[in-house]
Structure formats: structure tokens, C-alpha cells
Amino acid sequence: MRYEHSFLKMLCGVLRLIGTPHSGYAGELDHIKLAASVELMHTATLLHDDVVDGQAHRRGKKTARMIWGNQASVLVGDFLLGRAFKMMVECGSLRALEILSQAASVIAEGEVLQLASTARDPNATYEADYLRIIESKTAELFAAAAELGAVVTKRPQKEAEALRSYGMNLGIAFQIVDDALDYAGSSDALGKDKGQDFKEGKITLPVILAFRRGSEDERAFWTRTLHKGDQQEGDLQLAVDLIASHNATEDTIEAARQYADLAIKALDVFADGPIKKALVDVCNFAVHRSH
Amino acid sequence: MRYEHSFLKMLCGVLRLIGTPHSGYAGELDHIKLAASVELMHTATLLHDDVVDGQAHRRGKKTARMIWGNQASVLVGDFLLGRAFKMMVECGSLRALEILSQAASVIAEGEVLQLASTARDPNATYEADYLRIIESKTAELFAAAAELGAVVTKRPQKEAEALRSYGMNLGIAFQIVDDALDYAGSSDALGKDKGQDFKEGKITLPVILAFRRGSEDERAFWTRTLHKGDQQEGDLQLAVDLIASHNATEDTIEAARQYADLAIKALDVFADGPIKKALVDVCNFAVHRSH
């Protein structure tokens, strides 16, 4: 299940389909260059994230840092960012550059936010904080990629906004499911080490729900393991059990379902057809990969 | 002696002086935004470099990674890159974006090149390789910053090329002196740990000259310490002594002097006056800070 990578590719491909047949689109390679730029930006953030999080596995394989080291991962990430930047500029669309530079800023800000919020008191963490982090670290790039499809093909503003909303809500749904799987999925399906968020003290939606519904003892457990970072043998299994006992996984997936529905709803401005159906299928896939 | 930082600032300031009084320059804040972007890009590369090199000190102070850790340094570096990118795009000059995206690519490529060339056989390392690395990792940003001064103020192509040449040659001179000081300067004057290049196995001009002029035993020493990375107590002092005994420091500074002269020569297209004099002074300062 190497869904993450092929997922973004699928999105770019689908947008290309929806964009190119109409309009006064001139630059034949621009949509490909922009899609490639988004991929490179995405890959660069993954390389850096794995260094920052000390990840050993991603998509079921060793991370680059385990093979070539942290140094190469930082520098090659920077190299990919440089190349992405160069390719974007070659397209010559200032509007596209505005969208992508905005996305780059928001994403980097989200990463810093997340680092600052790690090991925070679960008691003081609300869904709003959580959503702000996943919007910036994940959904913003989906939104930018989707909006770009409308920008390079010079579609009306209404369609650009619809596609941006589609990408944003799909990205949120995607990340929420990812966070649910970190506790409820198998490492094989997840493609990375299960329980990674727990080890890193990240406060994600399943934890927020389990904390809110938990007893005093359970809350003390979450505070000790995530806020104070004091984790012992068996704690991950207990976390998994607590989340299961409060139906926190199901409700997390249900939250993702709501965002996926918002993404589908955003497509109302487009006519029905096989392309729209493919975009809808992506939303359903993002939620159902959890089952 | 916090020359590195104030140095780039000085350059941007001087370029602003040389550019703004003439021309049909409209965007009042553009040169400031672009200069700030260059500073942010530069700072981001320093944050990442210190992580990659494991630096403990820079400009005589603890590095960010020693205070806030490698994680924050990687992410905040990315954040500064994102902000720089956003600010550049706000200026709306595609030509400026071309120059800066080209610089970003070349700089990142240079960093990767340097990582790959570290701990290489000194016997197989020529000045051309060394120059290629310092051109990309250091001089390219000087060249871009200088050229931008002409671009935002809409000066003729001839002046843009002259300023690019000025920046490139000045950047090379600056880096060569930096590399000489790593062996010959005091840690105080250098503002970072002396002998850092030696510890990292970087093959710089003083080493290339000392190797070329050295006996068989001396070459074996350089191969052991830099190529094989086998360094023992007292090796750094021996390296410093070998470089001194072959006049490698003086000849390295002399090479820097030649590039500084090329930078000064590039300014021939501009009329004499206090601004040109300031630009010339920067070149002389870059070389003389070694004495």
C-alpha cells in the first residue's frame, strides 16, 4: 500500500485531465512542470521530516536517512526545493508562483508549529489546534496543487476556489485517516512504523477523543506518556487499547468522512462525468483505505 | 569580527545605493524585499549547514542547533526559505525570480557536491573542483544579489553582467580567505572553531597547495587524515605547520587577491565616485581581514 505517493500523483494527473481540454491554455508543459514541482516540494518535506522525526521507515521501506544519512537527506531536500523553485519560475505564471510560495510558507510554518506543540499538555489541546497543524502541514499542498490545475488552464475564479476547497478538505481527510491508522492500522498497511506519533508525543485526533472520554487515571496516562514523554514497555499497547475502548478510531474516521464529503461537495460546480467521478473516488479511497 | 553577516548586508546596502537614484524604478520596496529574501536564503543555508557539519560555533557564538537542536534548525531553515520565496514573488519580477531560483538550485547543488567530495583523495583533487564548489556554495549568492541590484532598477544588460561578475569574483575571494583562515587565523578572528574544515575532511586551497608541494610522507599524512578520516591528537597542529612551511597560506591569500582584483575590474563600466569606492573597499576588506 504505497498510497501516499501515488495519491498525490493521481491528484495531479486528474487535475491535468480536468484542466487541459478546455480554455486558452498555451504552455504545453506548464501543468507537468508545476505538478513535478509540487512532487519535488512534497518529497523534500518528507526527506526533512524523516530527519526531524528520526523515522526509520516510510512506505514500508527504509528512509533515505537510514541509507544515506541525515546530512544527505537535509542537503538533497534543499536541492529538490531549489529545483522545484526553478521549474515553477520557468512556467512564468506569477499567480502560480503566488499559490506555491504561499503553500511553501504555510507548510514550513506548520512544521514549526507541530514541533512546538509536540509533548504539549493533552488537556490543553483542542481539535482546533490539531486541525490548524494538519491543514498547514498536509492539506495546504493538496489545496495548492488542486488550485494550480485551474490557474494554469485559466479557468474562472469560481472553479479555482472550488478546486482549492476540494484539495484542502481532501488533504484534511487524508491526514486524519493517517493519524487514525497510526494507532489502529497494521504497520504493513501503514508503510511506516506503527505508533510513531505516540513515540513522538504528537497529539492527534484519536488521542484527543480518548483523552476527552477517559477516566482520571487514563488522563494521567496520556499526560505522562505524551506530555512528559515518560514512556515504558507496554504503553503503546495500552494507548491502542484505550483508543479502541472509547471508539476513538471510528469517530476519527467519521470526522475524516465529513471532510471527504465536503471535498466531494466542492465539486458541485463541475459537470458530472468520468473525470469528476475519478475525483470523487479519490475522496472515498482516502477514507476507505482504513478498513 | 562578525564579518560574514554584515558583509552581505553591506553588499545589499551598497547595491541599493548604486541602483535607486537612476532609472524608471517603480517598486519602492522591491529592492528591500529582494535583499531581505537573499538574507533569509543565506540564513537558511547557514542553519542547515551547521546541522550537516555538526558546527558548535558560528560568528563566535553558539550555533542555533546547539541551543534549539537539529530539529528546529532544519525546520526553521525551511520556514525561512518559504518566507524568502513568498517575499520574492511579491515583487512580481520574473527576471528577479529567475536569478534567485537559479541561485537556489546552484547553491543546493554545491552543498551536495561538497558532501560528495568530502574525504576524497587529496591526490585526485584539483583547484578546478575546489573552485566549482566555492562558486556554487558561496559566490553564486553574491553574484545573484549583485545582479538583482541592476535588475530591479532596470539598468542595462551590460551593467547587470558587470555586477554579476563583481559579485561572483568577490564571493570567490571571500571564501578563499575564509578557507585560509580556517588553518591560519585565530578562532576569535574566525568566529568559528579553527580547523573545522580539517575535522570535516574538506579539501580546500591551502591543503591542495601544501599537498602538491609536500614530500611523500607529508602526502601520506594528508591522505590519512582527510581521505581516510583517521585523525589523532596533534594532527591539526601538524596540518597548520605543514601549510605554513610551504607558504600555502600566503599563496592562498594571493589567489583571493586575484579574484578581488577581477571583481574591482568588473566595476570599470561604472563612473568613479563614492559608491564605486565603497564597492572597491569591500573587495579589499575581504582580502585584508586575513592580516
XYZ file of C-alpha atoms in Angstrom:
582
model
C 0.000 0.000 0.000
C 2.162 2.887 -1.167
C -0.816 5.182 -1.168
C 0.784 8.428 -0.181
C 2.997 8.865 -3.170
C 0.677 7.560 -5.854
C -2.060 9.579 -4.207
C -0.541 12.944 -4.991
C 0.411 11.775 -8.439
C -3.158 10.706 -9.042
C -4.367 14.115 -7.977
C -2.030 15.915 -10.335
C -2.941 13.571 -13.135
C -6.640 14.015 -12.594
C -6.294 17.780 -12.485
C -4.452 17.670 -15.717
C -7.358 15.787 -17.219
C -9.922 18.218 -15.917
C -7.938 21.243 -16.998
C -6.421 20.782 -20.405
C -9.246 20.049 -22.819
C -10.912 23.474 -22.437
C -9.604 27.020 -22.225
C -6.983 29.171 -23.921
C -4.174 27.166 -22.392
C -0.909 27.858 -24.160
C 2.052 26.452 -22.189
C 2.022 22.816 -23.166
C 4.429 21.700 -20.474
C 3.420 24.085 -17.709
C 0.970 21.786 -15.951
C 3.539 18.972 -15.995
C 6.279 21.252 -14.671
C 4.021 22.572 -11.929
C 2.874 19.065 -10.969
C 6.525 17.967 -10.892
C 7.376 20.985 -8.729
C 4.672 20.015 -6.242
C 6.020 16.459 -6.172
C 9.560 17.721 -5.556
C 8.402 20.060 -2.779
C 6.495 17.175 -1.236
C 9.488 14.834 -1.459
C 11.759 17.499 0.055
C 9.445 17.881 3.053
C 9.397 14.087 3.502
C 13.204 13.931 3.472
C 13.413 16.675 6.084
C 10.535 15.302 8.162
C 12.211 11.916 8.414
C 15.346 13.588 9.753
C 13.373 15.688 12.230
C 11.236 12.756 13.390
C 14.052 10.192 13.317
C 11.906 7.946 11.106
C 13.386 4.578 10.165
C 10.688 3.546 7.693
C 8.372 5.191 5.186
C 6.072 3.467 2.727
C 7.303 0.140 4.039
C 10.909 0.848 3.106
C 13.957 2.226 4.867
C 14.008 6.010 4.875
C 16.693 7.870 2.929
C 18.342 8.943 6.182
C 18.820 5.291 7.173
C 20.586 4.590 3.871
C 22.460 7.818 3.082
C 22.404 9.599 6.433
C 20.875 12.765 7.854
C 23.374 15.053 6.138
C 22.465 13.874 2.648
C 18.750 13.978 3.498
C 18.903 17.625 4.574
C 21.000 18.727 1.599
C 19.182 16.696 -1.047
C 15.890 18.052 0.358
C 17.248 21.573 -0.155
C 18.390 20.608 -3.626
C 14.904 19.382 -4.549
C 13.400 22.617 -3.207
C 15.824 24.597 -5.370
C 14.936 22.592 -8.457
C 11.224 22.863 -7.746
C 11.552 26.629 -7.374
C 13.446 26.854 -10.674
C 10.895 24.753 -12.530
C 7.990 26.824 -11.208
C 9.609 30.067 -12.308
C 10.164 28.618 -15.790
C 6.400 28.427 -16.198
C 6.295 32.199 -15.925
C 2.935 32.392 -14.145
C 3.067 34.855 -11.259
C -0.297 33.618 -9.996
C 1.009 30.036 -9.861
C 4.109 31.287 -8.041
C 1.939 33.146 -5.525
C -0.003 29.971 -4.773
C 3.102 27.830 -4.445
C 5.106 30.309 -2.385
C 2.122 30.738 -0.082
C 1.910 26.948 0.250
C 5.657 26.647 0.945
C 5.367 29.234 3.728
C 2.291 27.669 5.285
C 3.766 24.159 5.172
C 7.031 25.214 6.804
C 5.099 27.195 9.412
C 3.004 24.105 10.123
C 6.097 22.007 10.684
C 7.455 24.529 13.176
C 4.030 24.713 14.855
C 3.952 20.952 15.173
C 7.445 20.815 16.648
C 6.437 23.462 19.188
C 3.217 21.629 20.056
C 4.804 18.199 20.454
C 4.735 16.981 24.036
C 2.178 19.599 24.950
C -0.364 19.005 27.646
C -3.166 16.865 26.103
C -5.512 18.653 28.496
C -4.829 21.948 26.749
C -5.012 20.647 23.200
C -8.160 21.139 21.249
C -9.287 19.964 17.888
C -8.796 23.470 16.525
C -5.033 23.303 17.182
C -4.891 19.856 15.662
C -6.764 20.970 12.559
C -4.566 24.011 12.129
C -1.479 21.804 12.132
C -2.771 19.252 9.635
C -4.198 21.946 7.393
C -0.804 23.540 7.119
C 1.465 20.514 7.125
C -0.627 18.370 4.766
C -3.759 19.903 3.301
C -2.245 23.172 2.052
C -0.192 21.383 -0.601
C -3.242 19.434 -1.773
C -5.147 22.722 -1.980
C -2.345 24.443 -3.872
C -1.957 21.562 -6.344
C -5.683 21.497 -6.992
C -5.973 25.263 -7.414
C -2.999 25.283 -9.797
C -4.925 22.995 -12.121
C -7.460 25.795 -12.584
C -4.847 28.566 -12.730
C -2.636 27.132 -15.494
C -5.684 26.348 -17.603
C -7.131 29.823 -16.971
C -10.455 28.576 -15.607
C -12.830 31.009 -13.905
C -12.177 32.084 -10.306
C -15.209 30.104 -9.109
C -13.655 26.871 -10.355
C -10.257 27.734 -8.870
C -11.913 28.267 -5.487
C -13.895 25.038 -5.790
C -10.764 23.066 -6.603
C -8.873 24.705 -3.738
C -11.678 23.706 -1.358
C -11.663 20.201 -2.832
C -7.904 19.848 -2.257
C -7.972 21.329 1.227
C -10.788 19.105 2.508
C -9.376 16.020 0.834
C -5.974 16.720 2.412
C -7.539 17.067 5.858
C -9.483 13.811 5.418
C -6.345 12.071 4.229
C -4.248 13.188 7.211
C -6.947 12.375 9.778
C -7.138 8.807 8.440
C -3.346 8.617 8.540
C -3.415 9.618 12.191
C -6.115 7.027 12.964
C -4.073 4.297 11.264
C -1.041 5.181 13.354
C -2.857 3.529 16.272
C -5.377 1.265 14.574
C -3.690 0.081 11.375
C -1.082 -2.588 10.840
C 2.486 -1.442 10.168
C 2.236 -3.169 6.783
C -0.823 -1.209 5.715
C 0.638 1.996 7.104
C 4.001 1.533 5.408
C 5.771 3.108 8.360
C 6.357 2.155 11.963
C 3.088 1.890 13.836
C 2.766 4.054 16.931
C 5.222 6.606 15.585
C 3.019 9.558 16.579
C 2.785 8.145 20.097
C 6.561 7.803 20.350
C 6.996 11.386 19.159
C 4.403 12.739 21.568
C 2.184 14.067 18.786
C -1.335 14.843 19.891
C -3.640 13.652 17.145
C -7.407 13.297 16.898
C -7.694 9.713 18.257
C -5.794 10.839 21.366
C -7.867 13.994 21.775
C -11.068 11.919 21.670
C -9.766 9.185 24.000
C -8.445 11.783 26.434
C -11.737 13.652 26.495
C -13.708 10.459 27.187
C -11.187 8.936 29.596
C -11.156 8.494 33.386
C -8.807 10.435 35.641
C -6.353 7.544 35.560
C -6.458 7.399 31.803
C -5.866 11.127 31.515
C -2.867 10.757 33.811
C -1.595 8.053 31.439
C -1.818 10.365 28.401
C -0.203 13.215 30.302
C 2.670 11.011 31.444
C 3.356 9.401 28.063
C 2.743 12.314 25.684
C 3.177 15.481 27.705
C 6.043 14.343 29.924
C 7.460 11.904 27.381
C 7.826 9.191 30.019
C 7.051 6.021 28.049
C 7.570 2.462 29.221
C 7.278 -1.017 27.737
C 3.629 -1.792 27.047
C 2.494 1.849 26.947
C 1.866 1.834 23.199
C -0.357 -1.235 23.511
C -2.256 0.434 26.363
C -2.707 3.559 24.209
C -4.059 1.413 21.373
C -6.450 -0.339 23.781
C -7.680 2.929 25.323
C -8.371 4.403 21.904
C -10.264 1.270 20.905
C -12.266 1.165 24.145
C -13.595 4.699 23.579
C -14.478 4.145 19.916
C -11.986 6.890 19.168
C -10.832 5.256 15.927
C -14.344 5.017 14.493
C -15.098 8.622 15.410
C -11.815 9.798 13.973
C -12.606 8.060 10.696
C -16.088 9.581 10.840
C -14.501 13.048 11.119
C -12.401 12.234 8.058
C -15.572 11.119 6.255
C -17.121 14.540 6.881
C -14.150 16.332 5.312
C -14.175 13.915 2.385
C -17.854 14.774 1.882
C -17.003 18.492 1.901
C -14.382 17.807 -0.757
C -16.938 15.957 -2.895
C -19.483 18.731 -2.359
C -16.959 21.314 -3.575
C -17.046 19.619 -6.989
C -20.716 20.595 -7.479
C -19.685 23.408 -9.830
C -18.362 20.862 -12.318
C -20.477 18.790 -14.665
C -20.851 15.082 -13.927
C -18.724 12.687 -15.938
C -15.889 10.210 -15.666
C -13.330 12.824 -14.588
C -15.475 14.135 -11.755
C -16.194 10.548 -10.749
C -12.440 9.894 -10.514
C -12.015 12.934 -8.240
C -14.859 11.669 -6.041
C -13.326 8.180 -5.974
C -10.102 9.640 -4.589
C -12.059 11.052 -1.627
C -13.724 7.743 -0.916
C -10.442 5.914 -1.245
C -8.792 8.278 1.231
C -11.353 7.259 3.853
C -11.799 3.598 2.968
C -8.143 2.665 2.935
C -8.619 2.477 6.686
C -10.850 -0.564 6.512
C 34.762 40.267 13.814
C 31.292 39.297 12.695
C 32.241 39.947 9.082
C 30.160 37.345 7.315
C 26.762 38.688 8.192
C 27.488 42.398 7.965
C 29.318 41.659 4.744
C 26.266 40.516 2.837
C 24.237 43.324 4.366
C 26.818 45.797 3.235
C 26.650 44.411 -0.263
C 22.879 44.705 -0.405
C 23.027 48.193 1.023
C 25.639 49.333 -1.432
C 23.725 47.892 -4.347
C 20.699 49.740 -3.216
C 22.726 52.921 -3.280
C 24.066 52.249 -6.722
C 20.709 51.322 -8.122
C 17.951 53.530 -6.847
C 18.891 57.094 -7.792
C 18.653 56.497 -11.576
C 16.176 54.672 -13.787
C 12.445 54.195 -14.097
C 12.325 52.202 -10.891
C 8.756 51.890 -9.635
C 8.510 49.311 -6.831
C 9.683 51.281 -3.837
C 10.069 48.283 -1.566
C 11.218 45.739 -4.112
C 14.946 46.127 -3.580
C 14.471 45.864 0.179
C 12.279 42.786 -0.165
C 14.753 41.148 -2.530
C 17.702 41.985 -0.286
C 15.774 40.572 2.669
C 14.997 37.429 0.641
C 18.681 36.938 -0.081
C 19.465 37.358 3.626
C 16.801 34.818 4.569
C 18.049 32.322 1.971
C 21.557 32.834 3.275
C 20.483 32.360 6.900
C 18.538 29.213 5.968
C 21.610 27.680 4.345
C 23.672 28.532 7.446
C 21.122 26.836 9.720
C 21.161 23.716 7.547
C 24.942 23.771 7.065
C 25.526 23.845 10.801
C 23.343 20.751 11.184
C 25.107 18.962 8.323
C 28.596 19.922 9.541
C 27.836 19.469 13.242
C 29.102 23.015 13.907
C 29.127 24.162 17.524
C 30.061 27.800 16.879
C 29.476 30.429 14.225
C 30.465 34.076 14.362
C 31.909 33.441 17.804
C 28.594 32.324 19.249
C 26.860 29.017 19.816
C 25.073 27.783 16.707
C 21.280 27.560 16.696
C 21.479 23.756 16.706
C 23.402 23.862 19.995
C 20.659 25.983 21.582
C 17.433 24.755 19.970
C 18.545 21.447 18.459
C 18.910 19.999 14.962
C 15.158 19.542 14.506
C 14.361 23.213 14.975
C 17.324 24.217 12.799
C 16.126 22.100 9.867
C 12.516 23.245 10.159
C 13.212 26.913 10.803
C 15.609 26.868 7.838
C 12.760 25.552 5.690
C 10.488 28.197 7.147
C 12.922 30.982 6.191
C 13.193 29.546 2.674
C 9.407 29.571 2.398
C 9.214 33.185 3.579
C 12.018 34.237 1.254
C 10.245 32.595 -1.664
C 6.996 34.364 -0.777
C 8.665 37.756 -0.473
C 10.432 37.384 -3.816
C 7.209 36.508 -5.575
C 5.545 39.586 -4.066
C 7.985 41.744 -6.030
C 6.440 40.380 -9.208
C 9.646 40.414 -11.267
C 10.024 37.195 -13.242
C 13.619 38.109 -14.115
C 14.469 38.511 -10.419
C 12.787 35.173 -9.722
C 14.817 33.523 -12.481
C 18.047 34.793 -10.951
C 17.103 33.753 -7.427
C 15.735 30.336 -8.369
C 18.874 29.692 -10.402
C 20.962 30.690 -7.387
C 18.937 28.468 -5.048
C 19.489 25.485 -7.360
C 23.193 26.117 -7.796
C 23.754 26.635 -4.053
C 21.960 23.423 -3.115
C 23.810 21.549 -5.848
C 27.092 22.913 -4.465
C 26.258 21.659 -0.995
C 25.549 18.179 -2.321
C 28.766 18.310 -4.413
C 30.746 19.279 -1.337
C 29.248 16.468 0.716
C 30.152 14.003 -2.038
C 33.687 15.379 -2.337
C 34.428 15.393 1.382
C 37.008 12.819 2.370
C 38.088 12.425 -1.223
C 41.642 11.555 -2.151
C 43.667 14.815 -1.979
C 45.781 13.379 -4.773
C 42.810 13.457 -7.114
C 41.527 16.890 -6.113
C 42.334 19.828 -8.289
C 41.780 23.520 -7.945
C 39.055 23.319 -10.568
C 36.920 21.063 -8.332
C 37.560 23.317 -5.384
C 36.602 26.429 -7.345
C 33.437 24.803 -8.630
C 32.348 24.058 -5.077
C 33.027 27.529 -3.685
C 31.493 29.205 -6.717
C 28.270 27.347 -6.120
C 28.131 27.227 -2.339
C 29.227 30.828 -1.721
C 29.847 33.030 -4.744
C 26.588 32.327 -6.591
C 24.513 34.131 -3.944
C 26.857 37.138 -4.052
C 26.513 37.156 -7.850
C 22.732 36.875 -7.686
C 22.427 39.639 -5.072
C 24.638 41.944 -7.115
C 22.841 41.229 -10.385
C 19.461 41.808 -8.720
C 20.545 45.350 -7.921
C 20.707 46.051 -11.650
C 17.540 44.090 -12.468
C 15.157 45.797 -10.019
C 16.429 49.205 -11.084
C 16.152 48.280 -14.774
C 19.774 49.079 -15.627
C 21.201 47.999 -18.986
C 22.277 44.376 -19.536
C 25.936 45.414 -19.614
C 25.691 46.741 -16.064
C 23.795 43.650 -14.863
C 26.587 41.453 -16.239
C 29.270 43.650 -14.687
C 27.585 43.490 -11.277
C 27.153 39.715 -11.582
C 30.860 39.363 -12.340
C 31.656 41.679 -9.428
C 29.572 39.574 -7.029
C 30.895 36.249 -8.298
C 34.580 37.201 -8.047
C 34.106 38.903 -4.699
C 32.340 35.785 -3.371
C 35.183 33.546 -4.538
C 37.782 35.833 -2.938
C 35.782 35.915 0.273
C 35.503 32.126 0.505
C 39.165 31.507 -0.341
C 40.198 33.810 2.509
C 37.748 32.031 4.801
C 39.392 28.715 3.920
C 42.869 30.143 4.549
C 41.776 31.462 7.967
C 40.489 28.032 8.929
C 44.138 26.984 9.267
C 45.972 30.275 9.736
C 43.553 32.509 11.633
C 42.718 32.619 15.307
C 39.395 31.132 16.384
C 38.448 34.585 17.659
C 39.009 36.280 14.312
C 37.306 33.435 12.501
C 34.289 33.409 14.782
C 34.016 29.654 14.483
C 36.084 26.706 15.580
C 39.502 26.756 13.948
C 40.433 23.653 11.978
C 36.806 22.829 11.264
C 37.489 22.119 7.573
C 40.273 19.747 8.613
C 37.990 17.887 11.011
C 35.362 17.545 8.291
C 37.879 16.337 5.708
C 37.202 19.271 3.375
C 39.849 19.745 0.767
C 40.455 23.464 0.461
C 43.050 25.542 -1.364
C 45.685 25.669 1.432
C 45.592 21.857 1.566
C 45.762 21.494 -2.210
C 48.875 23.713 -2.292
C 50.558 22.045 0.702
C 49.816 18.594 -0.726
C 51.229 19.484 -4.120
C 54.424 20.836 -2.577
C 54.774 18.144 0.077
C 57.092 15.153 0.464
C 55.844 11.566 0.164
C 55.475 11.401 3.954
C 53.511 14.612 4.017
C 51.184 13.404 1.274
C 50.629 10.222 3.256
C 49.669 12.435 6.210
C 47.040 14.338 4.177
C 45.688 11.110 2.717
C 45.377 9.512 6.149
C 43.771 12.494 7.868
C 41.489 13.850 5.139
C 40.849 10.972 2.740
C 40.692 8.150 5.283
C 39.441 10.368 8.115
C 41.935 8.857 10.552
C 42.824 11.838 12.759
C 44.769 11.733 16.003
C 45.765 14.199 18.707
C 48.224 16.719 17.303
C 47.234 16.182 13.654
C 45.578 19.584 13.335
C 48.708 21.330 14.617
C 50.828 19.333 12.149
C 48.473 20.344 9.333
C 48.788 24.007 10.340
C 52.597 23.672 10.429
C 52.788 21.943 7.036
C 50.647 24.637 5.431
C 52.870 27.321 6.970
C 56.096 25.622 5.913
C 55.038 25.580 2.252
C 53.845 29.202 2.212
C 50.434 27.801 1.349
C 48.594 30.471 3.354
C 50.300 33.366 1.569
C 49.664 31.823 -1.832
C 46.044 31.103 -0.949
C 45.555 34.753 0.037
C 47.311 35.753 -3.182
C 44.761 33.698 -5.150
C 41.991 35.512 -3.294
C 43.662 38.830 -4.144
C 43.491 37.969 -7.848
C 39.743 37.311 -7.653
C 39.234 40.513 -5.664
C 41.066 42.369 -8.443
C 38.772 40.785 -11.044
C 35.805 41.987 -9.000
C 37.209 45.526 -8.902
C 37.957 45.387 -12.630
C 34.353 44.431 -13.351
C 33.272 47.813 -11.990
C 35.057 49.629 -14.849
C 31.732 50.206 -16.596
C 30.603 52.438 -13.726
C 31.693 56.022 -13.183
C 34.097 56.731 -10.334
C 32.619 58.162 -7.167
C 31.974 57.385 -3.515
C 29.614 54.480 -4.269
C 32.080 52.739 -6.551
C 34.783 53.369 -3.987
C 32.666 51.636 -1.339
C 32.251 48.607 -3.617
C 36.018 48.504 -4.182
C 36.634 48.828 -0.438
C 34.530 45.724 0.162
C 36.877 43.738 -2.102
C 39.961 44.977 -0.307
C 38.376 44.293 3.060
C 37.548 40.720 2.011
C 41.248 40.055 1.412
C 42.767 42.152 4.189
C 40.683 40.805 7.014
C 43.197 37.946 6.906
C 46.070 40.062 8.146
